[in-house]
GROMACS .gro file of C-alpha atoms in nm:
model
  406
    1UNK     CA    1  -1.320   1.470   5.519
    2UNK     CA    2  -1.596   1.641   5.318
    3UNK     CA    3  -1.339   1.738   5.053
    4UNK     CA    4  -1.219   1.378   5.025
    5UNK     CA    5  -1.575   1.246   5.005
    6UNK     CA    6  -1.658   1.498   4.730
    7UNK     CA    7  -1.346   1.395   4.537
    8UNK     CA    8  -1.430   1.023   4.560
    9UNK     CA    9  -1.791   1.080   4.452
   10UNK     CA   10  -1.672   1.294   4.157
   11UNK     CA   11  -1.425   1.028   4.045
   12UNK     CA   12  -1.688   0.755   4.072
   13UNK     CA   13  -1.927   0.966   3.866
   14UNK     CA   14  -1.658   1.031   3.604
   15UNK     CA   15  -1.560   0.666   3.560
   16UNK     CA   16  -1.924   0.562   3.557
   17UNK     CA   17  -1.964   0.766   3.237
   18UNK     CA   18  -1.662   0.612   3.064
   19UNK     CA   19  -1.745   0.353   2.795
   20UNK     CA   20  -1.505   0.059   2.816
   21UNK     CA   21  -1.467  -0.196   2.538
   22UNK     CA   22  -1.201  -0.418   2.388
   23UNK     CA   23  -1.107  -0.772   2.298
   24UNK     CA   24  -0.867  -1.052   2.387
   25UNK     CA   25  -0.733  -1.267   2.101
   26UNK     CA   26  -0.548  -1.593   2.066
   27UNK     CA   27  -0.396  -1.592   1.718
   28UNK     CA   28  -0.241  -1.905   1.567
   29UNK     CA   29  -0.074  -1.946   1.227
   30UNK     CA   30   0.065  -2.269   1.083
   31UNK     CA   31   0.305  -2.239   0.788
   32UNK     CA   32   0.263  -2.548   0.573
   33UNK     CA   33   0.503  -2.425   0.305
   34UNK     CA   34   0.782  -2.180   0.387
   35UNK     CA   35   1.148  -2.096   0.336
   36UNK     CA   36   1.410  -2.298   0.523
   37UNK     CA   37   1.513  -2.141   0.854
   38UNK     CA   38   1.180  -1.974   0.924
   39UNK     CA   39   0.948  -2.068   1.211
   40UNK     CA   40   0.692  -2.340   1.137
   41UNK     CA   41   0.412  -2.176   1.336
   42UNK     CA   42   0.340  -1.869   1.545
   43UNK     CA   43   0.118  -1.820   1.849
   44UNK     CA   44   0.034  -1.467   1.954
   45UNK     CA   45  -0.183  -1.329   2.235
   46UNK     CA   46  -0.335  -0.990   2.154
   47UNK     CA   47  -0.520  -0.741   2.373
   48UNK     CA   48  -0.700  -0.419   2.287
   49UNK     CA   49  -0.863  -0.179   2.535
   50UNK     CA   50  -1.075   0.122   2.431
   51UNK     CA   51  -1.196   0.400   2.661
   52UNK     CA   52  -1.440   0.677   2.566
   53UNK     CA   53  -1.569   0.963   2.778
   54UNK     CA   54  -1.840   1.200   2.652
   55UNK     CA   55  -1.958   1.525   2.807
   56UNK     CA   56  -2.201   1.734   2.601
   57UNK     CA   57  -2.023   1.817   2.271
   58UNK     CA   58  -1.682   1.703   2.398
   59UNK     CA   59  -1.541   1.352   2.397
   60UNK     CA   60  -1.210   1.191   2.484
   61UNK     CA   61  -1.095   0.858   2.342
   62UNK     CA   62  -0.805   0.623   2.414
   63UNK     CA   63  -0.703   0.288   2.266
   64UNK     CA   64  -0.428   0.062   2.399
   65UNK     CA   65  -0.290  -0.242   2.218
   66UNK     CA   66  -0.046  -0.513   2.328
   67UNK     CA   67   0.067  -0.850   2.199
   68UNK     CA   68   0.291  -1.132   2.317
   69UNK     CA   69   0.452  -1.376   2.073
   70UNK     CA   70   0.524  -1.725   2.207
   71UNK     CA   71   0.855  -1.739   2.020
   72UNK     CA   72   0.988  -1.444   2.220
   73UNK     CA   73   0.995  -1.665   2.530
   74UNK     CA   74   1.219  -1.923   2.361
   75UNK     CA   75   1.596  -1.919   2.310
   76UNK     CA   76   1.756  -1.616   2.147
   77UNK     CA   77   1.790  -1.766   1.798
   78UNK     CA   78   1.413  -1.830   1.786
   79UNK     CA   79   1.295  -1.488   1.904
   80UNK     CA   80   1.099  -1.282   1.650
   81UNK     CA   81   1.072  -0.958   1.854
   82UNK     CA   82   0.696  -0.941   1.810
   83UNK     CA   83   0.613  -0.874   2.175
   84UNK     CA   84   0.525  -0.512   2.247
   85UNK     CA   85   0.268  -0.265   2.380
   86UNK     CA   86   0.167   0.062   2.220
   87UNK     CA   87  -0.075   0.353   2.253
   88UNK     CA   88  -0.274   0.357   1.929
   89UNK     CA   89  -0.509   0.648   1.999
   90UNK     CA   90  -0.547   0.927   2.252
   91UNK     CA   91  -0.740   1.232   2.134
   92UNK     CA   92  -0.990   1.497   2.234
   93UNK     CA   93  -1.281   1.580   2.004
   94UNK     CA   94  -1.545   1.851   1.983
   95UNK     CA   95  -1.861   1.791   1.776
   96UNK     CA   96  -2.062   2.103   1.701
   97UNK     CA   97  -2.372   2.147   1.488
   98UNK     CA   98  -2.178   2.239   1.172
   99UNK     CA   99  -1.817   2.188   1.279
  100UNK     CA  100  -1.591   1.931   1.438
  101UNK     CA  101  -1.239   1.952   1.582
  102UNK     CA  102  -1.002   1.686   1.716
  103UNK     CA  103  -0.641   1.676   1.833
  104UNK     CA  104  -0.416   1.397   1.953
  105UNK     CA  105  -0.315   1.053   1.830
  106UNK     CA  106  -0.568   0.875   1.607
  107UNK     CA  107  -0.632   0.636   1.319
  108UNK     CA  108  -0.823   0.727   1.000
  109UNK     CA  109  -0.947   0.484   0.736
  110UNK     CA  110  -0.989   0.589   0.371
  111UNK     CA  111  -1.095   0.381   0.072
  112UNK     CA  112  -1.369   0.163  -0.070
  113UNK     CA  113  -1.216  -0.152  -0.225
  114UNK     CA  114  -1.229  -0.508  -0.090
  115UNK     CA  115  -0.874  -0.635  -0.141
  116UNK     CA  116  -0.666  -0.324  -0.077
  117UNK     CA  117  -0.736   0.045  -0.023
  118UNK     CA  118  -0.459   0.216  -0.219
  119UNK     CA  119  -0.548   0.563  -0.080
  120UNK     CA  120  -0.546   0.447   0.284
  121UNK     CA  121  -0.202   0.585   0.366
  122UNK     CA  122  -0.261   0.828   0.650
  123UNK     CA  123  -0.149   0.572   0.912
  124UNK     CA  124   0.145   0.333   0.860
  125UNK     CA  125   0.091  -0.039   0.901
  126UNK     CA  126   0.256  -0.246   1.175
  127UNK     CA  127   0.573  -0.407   1.035
  128UNK     CA  128   0.573  -0.669   1.311
  129UNK     CA  129   0.247  -0.825   1.192
  130UNK     CA  130   0.184  -1.052   0.895
  131UNK     CA  131   0.172  -0.901   0.546
  132UNK     CA  132  -0.189  -1.006   0.484
  133UNK     CA  133  -0.340  -0.820   0.782
  134UNK     CA  134  -0.418  -0.455   0.848
  135UNK     CA  135  -0.285  -0.333   1.182
  136UNK     CA  136  -0.264   0.045   1.172
  137UNK     CA  137  -0.045   0.264   1.395
  138UNK     CA  138  -0.187   0.584   1.538
  139UNK     CA  139  -0.027   0.916   1.436
  140UNK     CA  140  -0.028   1.258   1.601
  141UNK     CA  141  -0.252   1.501   1.415
  142UNK     CA  142  -0.507   1.778   1.445
  143UNK     CA  143  -0.815   1.811   1.223
  144UNK     CA  144  -1.099   2.054   1.163
  145UNK     CA  145  -1.415   1.965   0.967
  146UNK     CA  146  -1.706   2.174   0.843
  147UNK     CA  147  -2.030   2.001   0.742
  148UNK     CA  148  -2.230   2.110   0.438
  149UNK     CA  149  -2.575   1.997   0.323
  150UNK     CA  150  -2.435   1.694   0.140
  151UNK     CA  151  -2.074   1.662   0.247
  152UNK     CA  152  -1.781   1.753   0.467
  153UNK     CA  153  -1.467   1.964   0.423
  154UNK     CA  154  -1.169   1.871   0.642
  155UNK     CA  155  -0.827   2.020   0.707
  156UNK     CA  156  -0.588   1.771   0.869
  157UNK     CA  157  -0.229   1.825   0.984
  158UNK     CA  158  -0.013   1.520   1.057
  159UNK     CA  159   0.256   1.629   1.302
  160UNK     CA  160   0.517   1.353   1.301
  161UNK     CA  161   0.655   1.062   1.093
  162UNK     CA  162   0.740   0.780   1.331
  163UNK     CA  163   1.013   0.516   1.322
  164UNK     CA  164   0.886   0.169   1.232
  165UNK     CA  165   1.017  -0.143   1.402
  166UNK     CA  166   1.026  -0.481   1.231
  167UNK     CA  167   1.022  -0.844   1.343
  168UNK     CA  168   1.340  -1.052   1.330
  169UNK     CA  169   1.439  -1.314   1.073
  170UNK     CA  170   1.285  -1.632   1.219
  171UNK     CA  171   0.945  -1.473   1.155
  172UNK     CA  172   0.805  -1.587   0.820
  173UNK     CA  173   0.707  -1.234   0.712
  174UNK     CA  174   1.045  -1.069   0.779
  175UNK     CA  175   1.123  -0.962   0.420
  176UNK     CA  176   1.502  -0.935   0.417
  177UNK     CA  177   1.792  -1.187   0.415
  178UNK     CA  178   1.916  -1.290   0.759
  179UNK     CA  179   2.265  -1.152   0.692
  180UNK     CA  180   2.131  -0.796   0.659
  181UNK     CA  181   1.952  -0.633   0.951
  182UNK     CA  182   1.684  -0.365   0.944
  183UNK     CA  183   1.747  -0.018   1.090
  184UNK     CA  184   1.430   0.113   1.256
  185UNK     CA  185   1.530   0.483   1.243
  186UNK     CA  186   1.345   0.648   0.956
  187UNK     CA  187   1.546   0.865   0.716
  188UNK     CA  188   1.350   1.172   0.604
  189UNK     CA  189   1.405   1.451   0.350
  190UNK     CA  190   1.333   1.711   0.617
  191UNK     CA  191   1.274   1.673   0.991
  192UNK     CA  192   1.048   1.389   1.106
  193UNK     CA  193   0.840   1.666   1.266
  194UNK     CA  194   0.784   1.842   0.933
  195UNK     CA  195   0.400   1.863   0.916
  196UNK     CA  196   0.203   1.693   0.637
  197UNK     CA  197  -0.106   1.886   0.532
  198UNK     CA  198  -0.424   1.717   0.400
  199UNK     CA  199  -0.728   1.887   0.250
  200UNK     CA  200  -1.022   1.646   0.216
  201UNK     CA  201  -1.373   1.681   0.078
  202UNK     CA  202  -1.625   1.399   0.083
  203UNK     CA  203  -1.993   1.394   0.002
  204UNK     CA  204  -2.283   1.198  -0.142
  205UNK     CA  205  -2.570   1.241  -0.386
  206UNK     CA  206  -2.942   1.173  -0.347
  207UNK     CA  207  -2.999   1.077  -0.711
  208UNK     CA  208  -3.131   0.747  -0.842
  209UNK     CA  209  -2.778   0.608  -0.840
  210UNK     CA  210  -2.633   0.671  -0.493
  211UNK     CA  211  -2.279   0.807  -0.519
  212UNK     CA  212  -2.035   0.854  -0.230
  213UNK     CA  213  -1.715   1.036  -0.321
  214UNK     CA  214  -1.402   1.178  -0.160
  215UNK     CA  215  -1.112   1.392  -0.286
  216UNK     CA  216  -0.788   1.444  -0.092
  217UNK     CA  217  -0.488   1.666  -0.153
  218UNK     CA  218  -0.170   1.613   0.049
  219UNK     CA  219   0.149   1.815   0.081
  220UNK     CA  220   0.393   1.624   0.297
  221UNK     CA  221   0.556   1.285   0.346
  222UNK     CA  222   0.434   1.008   0.116
  223UNK     CA  223   0.289   0.686   0.259
  224UNK     CA  224   0.497   0.491   0.006
  225UNK     CA  225   0.856   0.442   0.128
  226UNK     CA  226   1.173   0.302  -0.023
  227UNK     CA  227   1.461   0.103   0.124
  228UNK     CA  228   1.832   0.158   0.077
  229UNK     CA  229   2.128  -0.051   0.193
  230UNK     CA  230   2.391   0.091   0.425
  231UNK     CA  231   2.712  -0.110   0.376
  232UNK     CA  232   2.877  -0.017   0.705
  233UNK     CA  233   2.938  -0.321   0.926
  234UNK     CA  234   2.701  -0.474   0.988
  235UNK     CA  235   2.513  -0.410   0.662
  236UNK     CA  236   2.154  -0.296   0.717
  237UNK     CA  237   1.843  -0.178   0.536
  238UNK     CA  238   1.714   0.173   0.600
  239UNK     CA  239   1.364   0.305   0.528
  240UNK     CA  240   1.338   0.645   0.358
  241UNK     CA  241   1.050   0.897   0.350
  242UNK     CA  242   1.023   1.179   0.096
  243UNK     CA  243   0.795   1.475   0.024
  244UNK     CA  244   0.515   1.482  -0.233
  245UNK     CA  245   0.217   1.672  -0.362
  246UNK     CA  246  -0.040   1.395  -0.379
  247UNK     CA  247  -0.391   1.383  -0.523
  248UNK     CA  248  -0.628   1.102  -0.417
  249UNK     CA  249  -0.989   1.000  -0.464
  250UNK     CA  250  -1.212   0.711  -0.361
  251UNK     CA  251  -1.573   0.657  -0.468
  252UNK     CA  252  -1.863   0.412  -0.458
  253UNK     CA  253  -2.166   0.406  -0.687
  254UNK     CA  254  -2.473   0.189  -0.631
  255UNK     CA  255  -2.644   0.070  -0.950
  256UNK     CA  256  -2.923  -0.170  -0.860
  257UNK     CA  257  -2.759  -0.468  -0.691
  258UNK     CA  258  -2.413  -0.375  -0.819
  259UNK     CA  259  -2.161  -0.167  -0.626
  260UNK     CA  260  -1.899   0.012  -0.840
  261UNK     CA  261  -1.579   0.116  -0.660
  262UNK     CA  262  -1.297   0.339  -0.780
  263UNK     CA  263  -0.976   0.459  -0.615
  264UNK     CA  264  -0.693   0.657  -0.771
  265UNK     CA  265  -0.390   0.861  -0.675
  266UNK     CA  266  -0.112   1.059  -0.838
  267UNK     CA  267   0.207   1.160  -0.656
  268UNK     CA  268   0.425   1.449  -0.771
  269UNK     CA  269   0.751   1.361  -0.593
  270UNK     CA  270   0.996   1.625  -0.476
  271UNK     CA  271   1.315   1.614  -0.685
  272UNK     CA  272   1.643   1.483  -0.550
  273UNK     CA  273   1.525   1.144  -0.421
  274UNK     CA  274   1.538   0.790  -0.562
  275UNK     CA  275   1.162   0.779  -0.629
  276UNK     CA  276   0.992   0.948  -0.924
  277UNK     CA  277   0.635   1.054  -0.993
  278UNK     CA  278   0.387   0.767  -0.996
  279UNK     CA  279   0.018   0.683  -1.018
  280UNK     CA  280  -0.199   0.405  -0.884
  281UNK     CA  281  -0.556   0.330  -0.992
  282UNK     CA  282  -0.802   0.058  -0.895
  283UNK     CA  283  -1.151  -0.027  -1.019
  284UNK     CA  284  -1.386  -0.274  -0.851
  285UNK     CA  285  -1.730  -0.426  -0.905
  286UNK     CA  286  -1.934  -0.621  -0.651
  287UNK     CA  287  -2.266  -0.769  -0.761
  288UNK     CA  288  -2.500  -0.911  -0.497
  289UNK     CA  289  -2.718  -1.214  -0.571
  290UNK     CA  290  -2.997  -1.264  -0.319
  291UNK     CA  291  -3.082  -1.625  -0.232
  292UNK     CA  292  -3.426  -1.768  -0.145
  293UNK     CA  293  -3.284  -1.886   0.187
  294UNK     CA  294  -3.212  -1.528   0.295
  295UNK     CA  295  -2.839  -1.557   0.234
  296UNK     CA  296  -2.652  -1.335  -0.011
  297UNK     CA  297  -2.374  -1.408  -0.258
  298UNK     CA  298  -2.147  -1.130  -0.374
  299UNK     CA  299  -1.933  -1.167  -0.686
  300UNK     CA  300  -1.627  -0.941  -0.675
  301UNK     CA  301  -1.382  -0.827  -0.943
  302UNK     CA  302  -1.107  -0.567  -0.893
  303UNK     CA  303  -0.817  -0.449  -1.107
  304UNK     CA  304  -0.509  -0.255  -0.986
  305UNK     CA  305  -0.257  -0.067  -1.204
  306UNK     CA  306   0.060   0.103  -1.075
  307UNK     CA  307   0.288   0.313  -1.300
  308UNK     CA  308   0.613   0.502  -1.248
  309UNK     CA  309   0.711   0.783  -1.487
  310UNK     CA  310   1.088   0.827  -1.450
  311UNK     CA  311   1.303   0.544  -1.586
  312UNK     CA  312   1.612   0.640  -1.385
  313UNK     CA  313   1.425   0.613  -1.052
  314UNK     CA  314   1.305   0.315  -0.846
  315UNK     CA  315   1.051   0.095  -1.025
  316UNK     CA  316   0.768  -0.115  -0.881
  317UNK     CA  317   0.999  -0.410  -0.804
  318UNK     CA  318   1.245  -0.194  -0.612
  319UNK     CA  319   0.954  -0.038  -0.421
  320UNK     CA  320   0.809  -0.383  -0.335
  321UNK     CA  321   0.473  -0.286  -0.485
  322UNK     CA  322   0.254  -0.597  -0.492
  323UNK     CA  323  -0.048  -0.456  -0.680
  324UNK     CA  324   0.114  -0.312  -0.994
  325UNK     CA  325  -0.086  -0.499  -1.261
  326UNK     CA  326  -0.316  -0.735  -1.075
  327UNK     CA  327  -0.663  -0.878  -1.116
  328UNK     CA  328  -0.864  -0.998  -0.816
  329UNK     CA  329  -1.162  -1.231  -0.864
  330UNK     CA  330  -1.352  -1.338  -0.557
  331UNK     CA  331  -1.681  -1.412  -0.386
  332UNK     CA  332  -1.843  -1.322  -0.057
  333UNK     CA  333  -2.110  -1.549   0.096
  334UNK     CA  334  -2.308  -1.403   0.388
  335UNK     CA  335  -2.552  -1.619   0.583
  336UNK     CA  336  -2.737  -1.321   0.739
  337UNK     CA  337  -2.775  -1.522   1.059
  338UNK     CA  338  -2.755  -1.409   1.421
  339UNK     CA  339  -2.383  -1.495   1.426
  340UNK     CA  340  -2.291  -1.270   1.129
  341UNK     CA  341  -2.132  -1.566   0.952
  342UNK     CA  342  -1.950  -1.489   0.627
  343UNK     CA  343  -1.702  -1.649   0.389
  344UNK     CA  344  -1.491  -1.449   0.145
  345UNK     CA  345  -1.212  -1.558  -0.083
  346UNK     CA  346  -1.064  -1.553  -0.428
  347UNK     CA  347  -0.751  -1.537  -0.637
  348UNK     CA  348  -0.514  -1.247  -0.710
  349UNK     CA  349  -0.338  -1.291  -1.045
  350UNK     CA  350  -0.034  -1.080  -1.128
  351UNK     CA  351  -0.074  -1.010  -1.499
  352UNK     CA  352   0.286  -0.898  -1.548
  353UNK     CA  353   0.504  -1.126  -1.333
  354UNK     CA  354   0.294  -1.445  -1.345
  355UNK     CA  355   0.230  -1.505  -0.977
  356UNK     CA  356  -0.087  -1.591  -0.790
  357UNK     CA  357  -0.226  -1.561  -0.440
  358UNK     CA  358  -0.523  -1.773  -0.332
  359UNK     CA  359  -0.709  -1.715  -0.007
  360UNK     CA  360  -1.031  -1.786   0.179
  361UNK     CA  361  -1.155  -1.639   0.510
  362UNK     CA  362  -1.433  -1.756   0.739
  363UNK     CA  363  -1.565  -1.559   1.035
  364UNK     CA  364  -1.855  -1.600   1.272
  365UNK     CA  365  -1.971  -1.494   1.617
  366UNK     CA  366  -2.080  -1.718   1.901
  367UNK     CA  367  -2.319  -1.538   2.126
  368UNK     CA  368  -2.259  -1.169   2.187
  369UNK     CA  369  -1.894  -1.184   2.288
  370UNK     CA  370  -1.701  -1.455   2.100
  371UNK     CA  371  -1.571  -1.434   1.744
  372UNK     CA  372  -1.382  -1.693   1.539
  373UNK     CA  373  -1.185  -1.625   1.220
  374UNK     CA  374  -1.012  -1.885   1.003
  375UNK     CA  375  -0.808  -1.821   0.690
  376UNK     CA  376  -0.602  -2.006   0.432
  377UNK     CA  377  -0.342  -1.846   0.204
  378UNK     CA  378  -0.136  -1.994  -0.076
  379UNK     CA  379   0.120  -1.784  -0.265
  380UNK     CA  380   0.282  -1.900  -0.587
  381UNK     CA  381   0.558  -1.641  -0.643
  382UNK     CA  382   0.697  -1.517  -0.970
  383UNK     CA  383   0.976  -1.720  -1.127
  384UNK     CA  384   1.090  -1.443  -1.360
  385UNK     CA  385   1.112  -1.135  -1.137
  386UNK     CA  386   1.225  -1.050  -0.784
  387UNK     CA  387   0.885  -0.942  -0.654
  388UNK     CA  388   0.793  -0.897  -0.288
  389UNK     CA  389   0.627  -1.239  -0.294
  390UNK     CA  390   0.935  -1.393  -0.458
  391UNK     CA  391   1.132  -1.278  -0.153
  392UNK     CA  392   0.876  -1.458   0.063
  393UNK     CA  393   0.904  -1.774  -0.147
  394UNK     CA  394   0.631  -2.029  -0.210
  395UNK     CA  395   0.406  -1.988   0.090
  396UNK     CA  396   0.110  -2.172   0.239
  397UNK     CA  397  -0.051  -2.105   0.574
  398UNK     CA  398  -0.352  -2.181   0.793
  399UNK     CA  399  -0.468  -1.923   1.044
  400UNK     CA  400  -0.707  -1.937   1.341
  401UNK     CA  401  -0.807  -1.643   1.559
  402UNK     CA  402  -1.036  -1.675   1.861
  403UNK     CA  403  -1.140  -1.347   2.020
  404UNK     CA  404  -1.343  -1.246   2.325
  405UNK     CA  405  -1.510  -0.904   2.302
  406UNK     CA  406  -1.628  -0.703   2.602
   0.00000   0.00000   0.00000
């Protein structure tokens, strides 16, 4: 009896020290303009649960995610296969005075730009979500970091490249024709368990112009993928991963009320695959204008340029690259109120294929636990090239997300 009582008290003490947080979302999207045969709206319930336990220098963290799409409870021809549950993160971490170590499944975010972080490729994005959102999948990895006076050196090993599932055709953002299915099993140059090695250094300066910088070298599987068609019956698309030596950087520089952002990468692709060497650069400026009312207005401009260097390999169209020669002009209006209300929007103009994307997002909190997000997107696809947005067709949508945080 004493043993049982000790066990129950120990468990109660353990769980009392666990930090629990998460959110419940009701996500609605209404497609005002879409291709024939696609769903006219989608309703999705989303849940996220995060658990954190800390004991001295050690901590353990877990994150669970699940979603249920209303269409998946309808007849078979209307199902989009967007109902699932997954374990996003589960890792153990040690934080010392000058060193840090973690191992398990986790998500890392890299980059500095507003519209798209071109270097943020450590974790793949969820294919069963809409193409305008960021919904990262956790990956198995181990990392070691050493802290210097003004920076951090990290060695990271990604241990596995996972298969990626995709929604079915009735879903607006399924990118392929209905007659050709998608094969979830990833095709890789080597084993899917072939490790990818990352060496990262990031730091900052204490000069008059504050500079934050990061440099990353990778030897392993590229975050960019390409699709090939298998003509066996039934015909299907297959995703392919290949090996690279990749050099990346992302930086921010504060000059008065102006924030300068720069991201760049160069990939030296292993020979024998359909993709050649390529580069991607992006430069951004965000200037803040302070208002007498206490609100702030940010004016944003970003330019993205993607280049391939081997004419007999896949080009940007075949790789479905959407930011190959694009200019983004936008604004961010922040009320600086208790509800963290903000509005951001703008236009993305493709300078090469003559297509435009317009969007605006509004978000605000109500009290300490409720958050509302609204967005509007309009896509005018290219009429002269088969871009990723041309596959989507002329597109217009309204979105509403209501979330409860705990």
